[in-house]
XYZ file of C-alpha atoms in Angstrom:
370
model
C 0.000 0.000 0.000
C 1.144 3.553 -0.690
C 1.224 6.482 1.731
C 0.345 9.778 0.042
C 0.792 13.260 1.457
C -2.368 15.214 0.630
C -0.584 18.425 1.717
C -3.278 19.408 4.193
C -1.068 20.476 7.056
C -1.757 19.901 10.745
C -3.413 16.847 12.227
C -4.938 14.682 9.476
C -7.628 13.454 11.845
C -9.041 16.980 11.972
C -9.164 17.310 8.184
C -11.836 16.407 5.642
C -11.163 15.186 2.090
C -13.844 14.945 -0.597
C -13.034 12.495 -3.391
C -14.612 12.768 -6.832
C -15.673 9.183 -7.576
C -16.669 8.066 -11.065
C -16.962 4.390 -10.164
C -13.653 3.468 -11.804
C -10.435 2.072 -10.386
C -8.562 5.408 -10.323
C -10.960 7.378 -8.153
C -11.558 4.309 -5.975
C -7.852 4.077 -5.171
C -7.779 7.823 -4.451
C -10.559 7.297 -1.912
C -8.573 4.499 -0.293
C -5.415 6.626 -0.123
C -7.382 9.522 1.364
C -9.000 7.325 4.017
C -5.591 5.910 4.895
C -4.374 9.374 5.970
C -6.827 9.338 8.872
C -8.760 12.323 7.529
C -12.545 12.139 7.285
C -13.105 11.035 3.703
C -16.295 11.513 1.700
C -16.912 10.069 -1.744
C -19.042 12.158 -4.106
C -20.395 11.022 -7.464
C -22.095 13.281 -9.981
C -24.882 11.494 -11.835
C -24.237 12.995 -15.250
C -26.729 10.977 -17.266
C -29.382 8.420 -16.783
C -29.544 6.680 -20.143
C -29.150 2.960 -20.170
C -27.482 3.105 -23.569
C -24.344 4.521 -21.930
C -24.146 1.639 -19.484
C -24.437 -0.909 -22.270
C -20.807 -0.471 -23.212
C -17.769 -1.042 -21.025
C -15.985 2.246 -20.497
C -18.875 4.512 -19.579
C -18.590 6.975 -16.713
C -20.927 8.115 -13.933
C -23.795 5.923 -15.136
C -25.959 3.464 -13.180
C -23.415 0.670 -12.760
C -20.633 3.146 -12.024
C -22.611 4.748 -9.219
C -23.216 1.317 -7.700
C -19.496 0.517 -7.970
C -18.544 3.794 -6.266
C -20.985 3.107 -3.446
C -19.640 -0.435 -3.001
C -16.067 0.884 -2.729
C -17.104 3.470 -0.132
C -18.912 0.789 1.855
C -15.772 -1.362 1.849
C -13.629 1.575 2.958
C -16.134 2.625 5.597
C -16.605 6.148 4.273
C -19.667 8.174 3.354
C -20.864 8.371 -0.260
C -23.186 10.947 -1.813
C -24.691 11.155 -5.292
C -25.698 14.491 -6.807
C -27.923 14.741 -9.886
C -26.212 16.879 -12.543
C -27.829 15.315 -15.596
C -29.440 18.540 -16.848
C -26.313 20.650 -16.386
C -24.164 18.006 -18.063
C -26.496 17.822 -21.030
C -26.654 21.591 -21.442
C -22.969 22.399 -20.931
C -21.295 19.326 -22.414
C -23.533 17.216 -24.672
C -25.386 20.092 -26.374
C -22.130 22.015 -26.826
C -20.591 18.905 -28.416
C -23.405 18.752 -30.979
C -23.302 22.477 -31.715
C -19.528 22.449 -32.230
C -19.807 19.690 -34.815
C -22.565 21.598 -36.607
C -20.286 24.642 -36.714
C -17.556 22.634 -38.438
C -15.275 22.503 -35.404
C -13.662 19.550 -33.605
C -14.994 19.535 -30.016
C -13.261 18.224 -26.896
C -16.097 17.454 -24.462
C -13.752 16.172 -21.733
C -12.393 19.689 -21.227
C -15.920 21.091 -21.042
C -16.812 18.451 -18.473
C -13.718 19.131 -16.361
C -14.259 22.904 -16.366
C -17.993 22.545 -15.711
C -19.571 19.679 -13.750
C -16.395 17.978 -12.552
C -14.392 20.911 -11.229
C -16.556 24.022 -10.961
C -19.678 22.292 -9.614
C -18.006 19.466 -7.717
C -15.449 21.812 -6.203
C -18.247 23.996 -4.865
C -19.946 20.904 -3.446
C -16.714 19.980 -1.686
C -16.477 23.457 -0.177
C -20.121 23.269 0.902
C -19.258 20.018 2.688
C -16.469 21.789 4.548
C -13.670 19.866 2.853
C -10.045 20.948 3.039
C -9.491 19.722 -0.521
C -11.054 17.890 -3.449
C -9.095 14.847 -4.646
C -9.520 13.275 -8.095
C -8.078 10.347 -10.021
C -6.560 12.409 -12.837
C -3.032 11.521 -13.907
C -1.468 14.938 -13.383
C 0.798 16.249 -10.640
C 0.349 19.140 -8.247
C 3.794 20.453 -7.388
C 4.570 23.184 -4.870
C 6.841 25.674 -6.591
C 8.464 28.932 -5.458
C 5.199 30.859 -5.962
C 2.756 28.158 -4.832
C 0.928 25.186 -6.346
C 1.699 24.320 -9.965
C 0.112 21.835 -12.364
C 2.551 19.368 -13.971
C 2.200 16.518 -16.398
C 1.622 13.022 -15.087
C 4.811 11.022 -14.575
C 3.609 8.276 -16.941
C 3.457 9.788 -20.467
C 0.984 7.123 -21.548
C -1.476 8.211 -18.843
C -0.839 11.964 -18.630
C -4.159 13.889 -18.654
C -2.829 17.429 -18.393
C -4.098 18.285 -21.894
C -7.669 17.997 -20.650
C -7.032 20.171 -17.577
C -5.512 23.256 -19.206
C -8.529 25.384 -18.201
C -8.043 24.666 -14.493
C -7.714 27.979 -12.662
C -5.073 28.792 -10.078
C -7.702 28.819 -7.326
C -8.747 25.317 -8.367
C -5.139 24.070 -8.458
C -4.714 25.392 -4.913
C -7.705 23.347 -3.718
C -7.343 20.182 -5.807
C -5.202 17.134 -5.107
C -4.055 14.509 -7.649
C -2.495 11.623 -5.685
C -2.090 9.329 -8.719
C -0.003 11.723 -10.810
C 3.317 10.071 -9.947
C 2.077 6.489 -10.475
C 1.765 4.171 -13.485
C -1.655 2.644 -14.056
C -0.316 -0.839 -13.276
C 0.579 0.304 -9.756
C -2.893 1.761 -9.246
C -4.555 -1.497 -10.273
C -2.212 -3.422 -7.972
C -3.236 -1.223 -5.026
C -6.914 -1.814 -5.833
C -6.333 -5.563 -6.003
C -4.425 -5.575 -2.696
C -7.381 -3.806 -1.084
C -9.856 -6.278 -2.559
C -11.736 -3.581 -4.450
C -14.142 -5.031 -6.980
C -13.177 -2.399 -9.561
C -9.505 -3.473 -9.701
C -9.934 -4.999 -13.159
C -12.622 -2.640 -14.454
C -11.919 -1.266 -17.970
C -10.925 2.370 -18.291
C -13.622 4.873 -19.171
C -13.679 6.208 -22.699
C -12.848 9.834 -23.504
C -16.341 10.583 -24.795
C -18.390 8.558 -22.355
C -21.800 9.772 -23.535
C -21.381 8.266 -27.017
C -22.087 4.617 -26.169
C -21.313 3.102 -29.567
C -18.676 5.552 -30.800
C -21.078 6.928 -33.427
C -20.528 10.656 -32.888
C -22.429 11.609 -36.022
C -25.407 9.529 -34.919
C -25.576 11.354 -31.601
C -25.337 14.764 -33.262
C -28.030 13.746 -35.767
C -30.299 12.691 -32.918
C -29.858 15.995 -31.083
C -29.765 18.213 -34.185
C -31.828 16.646 -37.007
C -30.659 19.341 -39.424
C -27.141 17.902 -39.227
C -27.741 15.580 -42.185
C -27.840 18.414 -44.731
C -25.803 17.413 -47.772
C -23.215 19.597 -49.475
C -20.200 19.681 -51.760
C -16.683 18.382 -51.386
C -14.381 20.913 -53.064
C -10.658 21.291 -53.660
C -8.509 24.184 -52.433
C -9.583 26.267 -55.441
C -13.278 25.663 -54.863
C -13.789 23.156 -57.670
C -16.394 20.518 -56.867
C -15.012 16.999 -56.520
C -18.001 15.237 -55.014
C -20.804 15.449 -52.459
C -21.165 14.588 -48.795
C -24.140 13.686 -46.591
C -23.434 16.131 -43.765
C -20.401 18.014 -42.410
C -20.784 16.228 -39.080
C -19.097 13.215 -40.680
C -15.818 15.072 -41.255
C -12.995 16.585 -39.215
C -9.733 18.239 -40.225
C -7.056 15.715 -41.164
C -9.548 12.971 -42.018
C -8.825 10.838 -45.074
C -11.396 8.057 -44.958
C -14.959 8.525 -46.097
C -14.303 11.064 -48.842
C -14.980 8.523 -51.609
C -13.116 10.536 -54.214
C -11.009 8.616 -56.710
C -8.783 9.432 -59.643
C -6.543 11.926 -57.843
C -2.755 12.022 -58.162
C -2.230 11.814 -54.389
C -4.378 11.070 -51.331
C -6.762 13.808 -50.237
C -7.418 14.956 -46.688
C -10.003 17.212 -45.088
C -8.269 20.592 -44.842
C -11.203 22.711 -43.707
C -14.906 22.386 -42.914
C -16.971 25.382 -44.022
C -20.218 25.080 -42.063
C -21.828 28.203 -43.560
C -21.356 26.939 -47.128
C -21.851 23.279 -46.108
C -18.564 22.501 -47.848
C -15.807 20.057 -47.013
C -12.542 21.419 -48.413
C -9.924 18.803 -49.276
C -6.330 18.828 -50.436
C -2.995 16.991 -50.263
C -1.314 16.346 -46.924
C 0.918 19.386 -47.422
C -2.180 21.576 -47.196
C -2.671 20.467 -43.587
C 0.534 22.228 -42.503
C -0.245 25.053 -40.081
C 2.141 27.847 -39.180
C 0.062 29.581 -36.531
C -3.316 29.442 -34.809
C -5.460 32.143 -33.266
C -6.287 31.320 -29.648
C -9.346 32.422 -27.682
C -10.239 32.036 -24.016
C -6.607 31.810 -22.902
C -6.309 30.492 -19.342
C -2.908 31.212 -17.805
C -1.659 29.445 -14.676
C 2.021 29.881 -15.444
C 2.641 32.798 -13.123
C 5.351 35.095 -14.448
C 6.971 32.536 -16.763
C 8.674 34.265 -19.714
C 10.974 31.530 -21.072
C 10.575 29.039 -23.927
C 7.298 27.144 -24.222
C 5.959 24.108 -26.026
C 2.417 23.439 -27.191
C 0.157 20.417 -27.704
C -2.771 20.692 -30.112
C -3.988 17.107 -29.681
C -4.116 15.005 -26.544
C -1.807 12.287 -27.916
C 0.603 14.611 -29.731
C 4.081 15.453 -28.486
C 4.603 19.051 -27.343
C 6.275 21.150 -30.046
C 8.176 24.407 -29.905
C 6.024 27.529 -30.210
C 5.600 31.070 -28.910
C 2.720 33.417 -28.231
C 2.361 36.601 -30.281
C -0.689 38.302 -28.841
C -3.577 35.931 -29.461
C -1.565 33.948 -32.024
C 0.252 30.725 -31.225
C 3.140 30.541 -33.708
C 4.755 27.148 -34.253
C 8.512 26.809 -34.670
C 7.902 24.301 -37.486
C 4.768 23.466 -39.496
C 2.288 21.508 -37.381
C -0.237 19.064 -38.817
C -3.755 18.167 -37.753
C -4.547 21.519 -36.134
C -8.294 22.197 -36.190
C -10.635 24.912 -34.903
C -12.397 23.716 -31.756
C -9.375 21.852 -30.434
C -7.358 23.034 -27.454
C -3.810 24.346 -27.575
C -2.126 23.544 -24.257
C 1.083 25.320 -23.277
C 3.964 23.886 -21.251
C 7.315 24.896 -19.803
C 9.054 21.561 -19.476
C 6.705 19.446 -17.367
C 4.727 22.393 -16.033
C 1.325 23.291 -17.491
C 1.212 27.016 -18.210
C -2.393 27.029 -19.425
C -3.925 27.092 -22.859
C -6.874 28.162 -24.964
C -9.210 27.208 -27.786
C -8.139 27.207 -31.432
C -10.443 29.607 -33.260
C -8.721 29.612 -36.654
C -5.496 28.506 -38.300
C -2.952 30.012 -40.697
C -1.425 27.866 -43.410
C 2.318 27.311 -43.263
C 4.479 28.180 -46.229
C 4.644 24.540 -47.275
C 0.841 24.575 -47.630
C 0.846 27.790 -49.635
C 3.298 26.255 -52.088
C 1.289 23.055 -52.497
């Protein structure tokens, strides 16, 4: 078993820790580690949706089975467990936004919306209302005390690092949050759960987009926004029609499959989605090269950092050299697969400096020459 310092100060027995519990192995182990400190530990689960279709696939989150699993873990640990109904707020702030972003021709990241809405803003307030000294979660990121206070750092295991999805975390939230799994590999977390006899030790990981039970994003958008199936043209970079499509919701920047266009000299990729014109603009891979992106909603938790930075524009991408020029993120070298709606997350080494939303992109010189 592992002893974790939750950085509460004073006598742990006089402290109270609220743990955000999704019903998975990560948050269950966090609850066990919190209870082990001797602090009063309370598990809290947000019921984010009630549809049985989400529970029909392994990898859902905060659904019926998951709530039962969270309660069973709390019972085994001897701690209190509360469930709060946030289905309406989740639907309005996460699911509806997901559908609207696709209709607007952007590539949404609902996990960020969920973290900045129900999971952190709402749950953090619930923890404060319960008189907790901190809110602990199972995210694979690290909270490090630096010269100027608490900092957010990448998870020690690159394969599990979730810092990309937490770029919008505010400094006040970083001060209050705790991430006890950030220094651990997933295998160690599962081993702890097994040692404790927790029934979730072998439970599959939740999927990134937990409210799409069958992975059919377009089907969900079509269900919520029937107008999404409006057909349109597939055009080249010069506007010449190459074919037709059955709805822009089926396409994202960088996509190659599903275009059904033959007879071209080289493979074609989705370069841009023009929602107003209902057009999918395609071109060679070189046309995907981006030199800069305009960023909106910049959240900065990097203090007075003024040195070199790197940026990630996709959760699984490696950070690349870049710099900020006003609201423009300028890449040191052409970057591929950059799409409006995605997040650009900024780092200084392992430290998360913040990030923002990509509103538009600027073609790199290699694209202009293509």
